[in-house]
Amino acid sequence: VHVVAALMAIGRELSELRDEVRKQGERDDS
């Protein structure tokens, strides 16, 4: 159970990082 919770937390962190990268990419395009 702890492993699943850790994986979910990691997935959340990765999705947040991906969102930040996407925002920076849009800023560079403009």
mmCIF file of C-alpha atoms in Angstrom:
data_model
loop_
_atom_site.group_PDB
_atom_site.id
_atom_site.type_symbol
_atom_site.label_atom_id
_atom_site.label_comp_id
_atom_site.label_asym_id
_atom_site.label_seq_id
_atom_site.Cartn_x
_atom_site.Cartn_y
_atom_site.Cartn_z
ATOM 1 C CA VAL A 1 0.000 0.000 0.000
ATOM 2 C CA HIS A 2 2.826 2.416 0.828
ATOM 3 C CA VAL A 3 4.400 1.718 -2.569
ATOM 4 C CA VAL A 4 1.165 2.612 -4.364
ATOM 5 C CA ALA A 5 0.881 5.850 -2.386
ATOM 6 C CA ALA A 6 4.490 6.712 -3.227
ATOM 7 C CA LEU A 7 3.906 6.034 -6.933
ATOM 8 C CA MET A 8 0.786 8.212 -6.885
ATOM 9 C CA ALA A 9 2.731 11.030 -5.210
ATOM 10 C CA ILE A 10 5.528 10.715 -7.793
ATOM 11 C CA GLY A 11 2.974 10.764 -10.615
ATOM 12 C CA ARG A 12 1.445 13.931 -9.183
ATOM 13 C CA GLU A 13 4.882 15.597 -8.993
ATOM 14 C CA LEU A 14 5.661 14.594 -12.589
ATOM 15 C CA SER A 15 2.346 15.956 -13.866
ATOM 16 C CA GLU A 16 3.010 19.260 -12.070
ATOM 17 C CA LEU A 17 6.503 19.459 -13.576
ATOM 18 C CA ARG A 18 5.037 18.714 -17.019
ATOM 19 C CA ASP A 19 2.529 21.564 -16.563
ATOM 20 C CA GLU A 20 5.337 23.984 -15.626
ATOM 21 C CA VAL A 21 7.398 22.933 -18.663
ATOM 22 C CA ARG A 22 4.351 23.427 -20.901
ATOM 23 C CA LYS A 23 3.822 26.944 -19.468
ATOM 24 C CA GLN A 24 7.485 27.836 -20.066
ATOM 25 C CA GLY A 25 7.246 26.487 -23.627
ATOM 26 C CA GLU A 26 4.205 28.642 -24.354
ATOM 27 C CA ARG A 27 6.009 31.674 -22.928
ATOM 28 C CA ASP A 28 9.008 31.033 -25.223
ATOM 29 C CA ASP A 29 6.759 30.742 -28.286
ATOM 30 C CA SER A 30 5.149 34.153 -27.750
#
